[in-house]
Tab-separated table of C-alpha atoms in Angstrom:
chain	number	residue	atom	x	y	z
A	1	MET	CA	128.308	5.193	19.577
A	2	ASP	CA	129.852	4.181	22.969
A	3	PRO	CA	127.515	1.090	24.269
A	4	HIS	CA	127.069	2.776	27.781
A	5	ARG	CA	125.829	6.089	26.176
A	6	ARG	CA	123.535	3.845	23.940
A	7	GLN	CA	122.247	2.280	26.809
A	8	LEU	CA	121.633	5.783	28.724
A	9	LEU	CA	119.907	6.947	25.738
A	10	GLN	CA	117.621	3.845	25.558
A	11	THR	CA	116.622	4.436	29.158
A	12	SER	CA	115.415	7.921	28.489
A	13	LEU	CA	112.347	7.298	26.571
A	14	SER	CA	109.930	9.037	27.876
A	15	ALA	CA	76.284	5.861	50.855
A	16	PRO	CA	75.533	7.867	47.786
A	17	VAL	CA	78.721	6.660	46.021
A	18	LEU	CA	77.953	2.953	46.797
A	19	GLY	CA	74.542	3.413	45.064
A	20	LEU	CA	76.211	5.228	42.024
A	21	ALA	CA	79.172	2.693	41.748
A	22	GLY	CA	77.005	-0.187	42.929
A	23	GLN	CA	74.666	0.198	39.838
A	24	ALA	CA	77.562	0.450	37.404
A	25	LEU	CA	79.212	-2.557	38.723
A	26	ALA	CA	76.296	-4.537	38.912
A	27	GLU	CA	75.602	-3.841	34.963
A	28	ALA	CA	79.200	-4.800	34.376
A	29	ALA	CA	79.196	-8.362	35.411
A	30	GLU	CA	82.517	-9.464	33.575
A	31	PRO	CA	85.610	-8.759	35.734
A	32	ARG	CA	87.299	-6.588	32.966
A	33	SER	CA	84.174	-4.445	32.499
A	34	ARG	CA	83.415	-4.417	36.186
A	35	ASN	CA	86.747	-3.130	37.275
A	36	LYS	CA	86.876	-0.504	34.488
A	37	ALA	CA	83.428	0.730	35.868
A	38	LEU	CA	85.090	0.959	39.227
A	39	VAL	CA	87.685	3.172	38.004
A	40	LYS	CA	85.614	5.392	36.074
A	41	ALA	CA	83.602	5.972	39.261
A	42	TYR	CA	86.571	6.917	41.029
A	43	ILE	CA	87.592	9.489	38.400
A	44	GLU	CA	84.094	10.838	38.500
A	45	ALA	CA	84.183	11.231	42.131
A	46	THR	CA	87.408	13.222	42.018
A	47	ASP	CA	85.929	15.445	39.370
A	48	ARG	CA	82.970	16.090	41.824
A	49	GLY	CA	85.287	16.628	44.839
A	50	ASP	CA	83.595	13.806	46.376
A	51	ILE	CA	85.887	12.683	48.969
A	52	ALA	CA	83.513	10.374	50.702
A	53	ALA	CA	82.868	8.604	47.367
A	54	VAL	CA	86.719	8.322	46.654
A	55	GLU	CA	87.117	6.811	50.477
A	56	ALA	CA	84.322	4.335	49.817
A	57	LEU	CA	85.986	3.007	46.686
A	58	VAL	CA	89.511	2.904	48.223
A	59	SER	CA	90.545	-0.162	50.505
A	60	PRO	CA	91.743	0.666	54.172
A	61	GLU	CA	94.976	-1.408	53.095
A	62	VAL	CA	95.579	0.556	49.648
A	63	LYS	CA	99.157	1.107	48.690
A	64	TRP	CA	99.774	4.230	46.667
A	65	TRP	CA	102.765	5.308	44.776
A	66	ILE	CA	103.152	8.786	42.779
A	67	VAL	CA	106.068	9.276	40.432
A	68	SER	CA	108.820	11.015	41.620
A	69	ARG	CA	107.281	11.369	45.069
A	70	GLY	CA	107.327	7.761	46.413
A	71	ASP	CA	104.972	5.540	48.516
A	72	PHE	CA	101.880	6.709	50.696
A	73	ASP	CA	99.644	5.042	53.068
A	74	ARG	CA	95.884	5.498	52.988
A	75	ALA	CA	95.807	8.253	55.622
A	76	THR	CA	98.383	10.334	53.758
A	77	ILE	CA	97.122	9.931	50.407
A	78	MET	CA	93.414	10.593	51.489
A	79	ALA	CA	95.041	13.971	53.055
A	80	ILE	CA	96.494	14.798	49.890
A	81	ASN	CA	93.332	13.885	47.831
A	82	ARG	CA	91.213	16.291	50.140
A	83	ARG	CA	93.582	19.167	49.179
A	84	ARG	CA	93.763	18.305	45.314
A	85	PHE	CA	90.330	17.324	44.869
A	86	ASP	CA	88.868	20.278	46.514
A	87	GLN	CA	84.961	20.990	45.408
A	88	ALA	CA	86.200	24.691	45.169
A	89	ILE	CA	88.373	23.512	42.048
A	90	SER	CA	86.625	23.224	38.718
A	91	ARG	CA	87.585	19.617	37.180
A	92	LYS	CA	86.416	17.876	34.221
A	93	SER	CA	88.149	14.809	33.175
A	94	SER	CA	88.074	12.735	29.945
A	95	ILE	CA	89.402	9.225	29.640
A	96	LEU	CA	92.046	8.989	26.860
A	97	GLY	CA	92.452	5.265	26.840
A	98	MET	CA	91.838	2.268	29.098
A	99	ALA	CA	93.197	-1.356	29.288
A	100	ALA	CA	92.169	-4.010	31.743
A	101	GLN	CA	93.411	-7.253	32.507
A	102	ASP	CA	93.050	-9.566	35.377
A	103	ASP	CA	92.881	-7.283	38.628
A	104	ARG	CA	94.566	-4.444	36.662
A	105	VAL	CA	93.176	-1.264	34.967
A	106	ALA	CA	95.694	1.176	33.287
A	107	VAL	CA	93.843	4.280	32.429
A	108	GLU	CA	95.124	7.606	30.921
A	109	TYR	CA	92.759	10.538	31.513
A	110	GLU	CA	93.117	14.272	30.949
A	111	THR	CA	91.763	16.744	33.495
A	112	ALA	CA	90.778	20.405	32.204
A	113	THR	CA	90.917	22.661	35.247
A	114	VAL	CA	91.738	26.212	35.845
A	115	GLU	CA	94.922	27.808	37.283
A	116	ASN	CA	95.595	31.456	37.610
A	117	GLY	CA	92.419	32.168	35.553
A	118	GLU	CA	93.627	30.082	32.602
A	119	PRO	CA	92.541	26.547	31.515
A	120	ILE	CA	95.147	23.973	31.901
A	121	PHE	CA	94.981	20.365	31.023
A	122	ILE	CA	96.658	17.656	33.316
A	123	VAL	CA	97.411	14.215	31.982
A	124	TYR	CA	97.408	11.335	34.234
A	125	HIS	CA	98.367	7.510	33.799
A	126	HIS	CA	97.304	5.387	36.629
A	127	LEU	CA	97.735	1.751	37.184
A	128	PHE	CA	94.896	0.474	39.548
A	129	GLN	CA	94.727	-2.951	41.201
A	130	VAL	CA	91.117	-3.853	41.926
A	131	ARG	CA	89.782	-6.619	44.356
A	132	ASP	CA	86.499	-7.201	45.978
A	133	ASN	CA	85.188	-4.140	44.335
A	134	HIS	CA	87.830	-1.840	45.906
A	135	ILE	CA	91.073	-0.145	44.966
A	136	VAL	CA	93.886	-1.982	46.653
A	137	SER	CA	96.886	-0.619	44.829
A	138	VAL	CA	97.665	2.576	42.596
A	139	ARG	CA	100.592	3.841	40.641
A	140	GLU	CA	100.289	7.252	39.601
A	141	TRP	CA	102.077	9.240	36.707
A	142	THR	CA	101.239	12.809	35.840
A	143	ASP	CA	102.728	15.897	34.393
A	144	PRO	CA	105.873	16.929	36.099
A	145	ARG	CA	105.984	20.475	37.651
A	146	ALA	CA	109.563	20.528	37.066
A	147	ARG	CA	108.802	21.346	33.353
A	148	PRO	CA	106.496	24.487	33.355
A	149	PRO	CA	104.289	25.549	31.767
A	150	ARG	CA	101.372	22.969	31.874
A	151	PHE	CA	99.483	22.074	28.744
A	152	LYS	CA	97.215	24.995	27.750
A	153	VAL	CA	95.496	22.887	25.101
A	154	SER	CA	94.138	19.164	25.032
A	155	GLN	CA	96.391	16.537	24.484
A	156	ALA	CA	94.005	14.045	23.320
A	157	VAL	CA	95.293	14.474	19.600
A	158	PRO	CA	98.377	16.408	18.115
A	159	PRO	CA	97.635	19.920	17.053
A	160	GLY	CA	95.969	19.899	13.627
A	161	LEU	CA	95.504	16.224	13.449
A	162	ASP	CA	92.374	14.035	13.793
A	163	PRO	CA	91.895	11.026	16.341
A	164	TRP	CA	92.679	7.603	14.864
A	165	PRO	CA	89.641	5.892	13.269
A	166	ALA	CA	88.101	3.182	15.221
A	167	ALA	CA	90.174	-0.092	14.807
A	168	ARG	CA	88.782	-2.767	12.550
A	169	PRO	CA	88.438	-6.262	14.145
A	170	ASP	CA	90.977	-7.675	11.947
A	171	ASP	CA	93.490	-5.022	13.129
A	172	ILE	CA	93.152	-6.252	16.649
A	173	ASP	CA	95.208	-9.240	18.190
A	174	GLU	CA	96.088	-9.207	21.624
A	175	ALA	CA	98.712	-11.569	21.623
A	176	LYS	CA	100.311	-9.358	18.683
A	177	THR	CA	99.599	-6.170	20.782
A	178	ARG	CA	101.776	-7.599	23.566
A	179	ALA	CA	104.596	-9.070	21.344
A	180	VAL	CA	104.913	-5.981	19.436
A	181	ALA	CA	105.028	-3.593	22.442
A	182	GLU	CA	107.557	-5.704	24.090
A	183	ALA	CA	109.812	-5.783	21.323
A	184	PHE	CA	109.708	-1.912	20.811
A	185	LEU	CA	110.011	-1.128	24.502
A	186	ALA	CA	112.405	-3.963	25.796
A	187	PRO	CA	116.272	-3.547	25.518
A	188	GLY	CA	117.496	-5.336	22.286
A	189	PRO	CA	118.121	-4.786	18.635
A	190	THR	CA	114.333	-3.831	18.024
A	191	ASN	CA	114.170	-1.205	20.962
A	192	LEU	CA	112.492	1.874	19.506
A	193	ALA	CA	112.950	0.413	16.025
A	194	ARG	CA	111.461	2.511	13.056
A	195	GLU	CA	110.362	-0.772	11.248
A	196	LEU	CA	107.867	-1.612	14.198
A	197	THR	CA	106.203	1.861	13.706
A	198	ALA	CA	103.301	2.580	11.249
A	199	PRO	CA	103.120	5.378	8.806
A	200	GLY	CA	102.223	8.624	10.830
A	201	PHE	CA	103.380	7.257	13.981
A	202	ARG	CA	102.726	9.481	16.692
A	203	TRP	CA	104.707	9.987	20.037
A	204	TRP	CA	103.750	11.689	23.151
A	205	VAL	CA	105.792	12.558	26.438
A	206	ASN	CA	104.334	13.591	29.698
A	207	GLY	CA	105.451	17.390	30.292
A	208	ARG	CA	106.518	17.620	26.714
A	209	GLY	CA	103.542	16.696	24.469
A	210	TYR	CA	103.520	15.515	20.910
A	211	ASP	CA	106.657	15.203	19.015
A	212	ASP	CA	108.757	13.329	16.400
A	213	MET	CA	110.574	10.619	18.423
A	214	PHE	CA	113.119	9.809	15.675
A	215	ASP	CA	114.064	13.508	15.270
A	216	PHE	CA	114.155	14.070	19.022
A	217	PHE	CA	116.838	11.003	19.308
A	218	ALA	CA	118.729	12.412	16.383
A	219	LYS	CA	119.169	15.770	17.962
A	220	LEU	CA	119.723	14.320	21.560
A	221	MET	CA	122.833	11.906	20.420
A	222	PRO	CA	125.273	14.635	19.527
A	223	LYS	CA	124.317	16.604	22.619
A	224	MET	CA	125.069	13.800	24.703
A	225	ALA	CA	128.236	12.833	23.025
A	226	ALA	CA	129.334	16.668	23.657
A	227	MET	CA	128.997	16.165	27.296
A	228	GLY	CA	132.425	14.227	27.323
A	229	PRO	CA	133.773	10.757	27.663
A	230	PRO	CA	131.040	8.408	29.088
A	231	VAL	CA	131.298	6.936	32.315
A	232	SER	CA	130.790	3.273	32.731
A	233	PRO	CA	127.742	2.448	35.111
A	234	VAL	CA	128.532	0.298	38.301
A	235	ARG	CA	125.209	-1.350	37.514
A	236	TYR	CA	122.756	-1.029	34.580
A	237	SER	CA	119.171	-2.545	34.606
A	238	LYS	CA	116.346	-2.026	32.353
A	239	VAL	CA	113.365	-4.312	32.359
A	240	ILE	CA	109.634	-4.714	31.590
A	241	SER	CA	108.250	-5.298	35.002
A	242	GLY	CA	104.569	-5.636	34.059
A	243	MET	CA	102.044	-5.110	31.122
A	244	THR	CA	98.334	-4.614	30.915
A	245	VAL	CA	96.824	-5.432	27.508
A	246	GLU	CA	93.448	-4.877	26.084
A	247	GLY	CA	92.567	-4.816	22.305
A	248	ASP	CA	95.158	-2.684	20.613
A	249	ARG	CA	96.413	-1.110	23.623
A	250	ALA	CA	99.365	-2.184	25.895
A	251	SER	CA	100.345	-0.215	29.120
A	252	VAL	CA	103.889	-1.112	29.799
A	253	LEU	CA	105.612	-0.744	33.258
A	254	ILE	CA	109.433	-0.259	32.702
A	255	ASN	CA	112.112	-0.218	35.567
A	256	THR	CA	115.433	1.476	34.892
A	257	ASP	CA	118.167	1.657	37.155
A	258	VAL	CA	121.517	3.184	36.174
A	259	ILE	CA	124.026	3.241	39.016
A	260	TYR	CA	127.199	5.575	38.627
A	261	PRO	CA	130.051	6.129	40.923
A	262	THR	CA	128.654	9.614	41.847
A	263	TYR	CA	125.102	9.626	40.907
A	264	ASP	CA	122.225	7.520	39.933
A	265	TYR	CA	119.431	7.362	37.075
A	266	ILE	CA	116.538	5.680	38.635
A	267	ASN	CA	113.301	5.935	36.477
A	268	ARG	CA	109.942	4.319	36.514
A	269	PHE	CA	108.231	4.390	33.070
A	270	HIS	CA	104.598	3.769	32.167
A	271	CYS	CA	104.225	3.764	28.361
A	272	VAL	CA	101.446	3.014	26.192
A	273	ALA	CA	101.771	1.356	22.880
A	274	ILE	CA	98.638	1.280	20.496
A	275	VAL	CA	99.231	-1.437	18.036
A	276	ARG	CA	97.180	-2.240	14.860
A	277	GLY	CA	98.022	-4.580	12.092
A	278	GLY	CA	101.344	-5.546	13.862
A	279	LYS	CA	102.543	-1.961	13.884
A	280	ILE	CA	102.708	0.722	16.484
A	281	ILE	CA	100.627	3.791	15.407
A	282	GLU	CA	100.967	5.577	18.770
A	283	MET	CA	103.080	5.671	21.745
A	284	HIS	CA	102.967	7.618	25.133
A	285	GLU	CA	105.661	7.825	27.410
A	286	HIS	CA	104.890	8.804	31.161
A	287	THR	CA	108.245	9.016	32.788
A	288	ASP	CA	109.799	10.590	35.879
A	289	ARG	CA	111.285	13.802	34.224
A	290	ASN	CA	112.786	14.784	37.548
A	291	ALA	CA	115.027	11.765	37.123
A	292	SER	CA	116.107	12.898	33.817
A	293	ILE	CA	116.945	16.389	35.231
A	294	LYS	CA	118.877	14.874	38.151
A	295	ALA	CA	120.876	12.678	35.799
A	296	GLY	CA	121.786	15.779	33.776
A	297	PHE	CA	120.283	14.930	30.361
A	298	PRO	CA	120.501	17.713	28.042
A	299	GLU	CA	117.104	19.629	27.187
A	300	ILE	CA	115.975	19.525	23.516
C-alpha cells in the first residue's frame, strides 16, 4: 500500500453543592480519589440539572473545549450548560470507566435520556483538570450528531456479551498499561497490531458502537484504494500528546494533522486502552467524526 495512504488509514482510528461535594472530598483525602469524587459530583449535578452546583465546581478561569466545536470561555460554556442540562430533561448517567493521575481525571460516562419519546444513550469522554477543588480545564468528546441515529441501547458492553470480570491484582501493572497503550496507538510498526490484543478483543467507536476493528480496516483499505491515486500531504503529524493511566486503564490523547494542498484532516482523539496481562482487551475510540467526513473517508 502507498505509504501516504497507510498513514492516512492510521490516523482514522476511531451552597447545597458545596455541602454535598465537600463531604465527598473530605472523605477522599488522597488526591487521586479526591479529584475523582469532584468529577463524580459534577456529573451528578448535570443529571439533576443543578446549574448552581455545576457553577460552584467550575473555576472562573476554566478553559473548555468540545470536539468538533472548539474553545469556550466560562460565560459561554455555562450558557450552553444551562440549555443542555435543563431540569425538564430526564437524565441518568452511569460511569463506564475512570482514570485519574496527577491533576487529571479522564472519565467515560453514558447518559440515558429521552428524545422524541424514545430512550437514547449518549456516551461522553471528558478529560478534566482539577486544582484547588475546582475544575480548571475540560476537554469533551461525545457522540457526533453527524451520524444519526443516536444509540438506542446502552453501550456499556457489546450486545449479547457480559462485562469483563474484575481484574486480578497480578493482571495490572500501570507501567505496562502505559507502555502497551503507547505501542498500540503511536505511529510505528506495532500501531494497531493484532499481536498486542487479547483473545476476545473489543473495539468501540463513538457514533458507531462496537465492531470488529480488523474486519473494519480490511473493508476500508480497498475502498480507500478505489478513491484514486493518493495525494502526498504537505505536512503529516500524528503524536500522543498526553496520557492518563490508572490501573489497567489508559486514556490517550492523540493529535493528528494531515495537511493537503486543497483540504486538511485535523483530528483530536481521546482513546481508551484497557490492558491486562500485557495485552489490550478493549479499546474505545473517541474521535471527531466530522473531521473524517470533511476528509472524504468512505463510510463502512
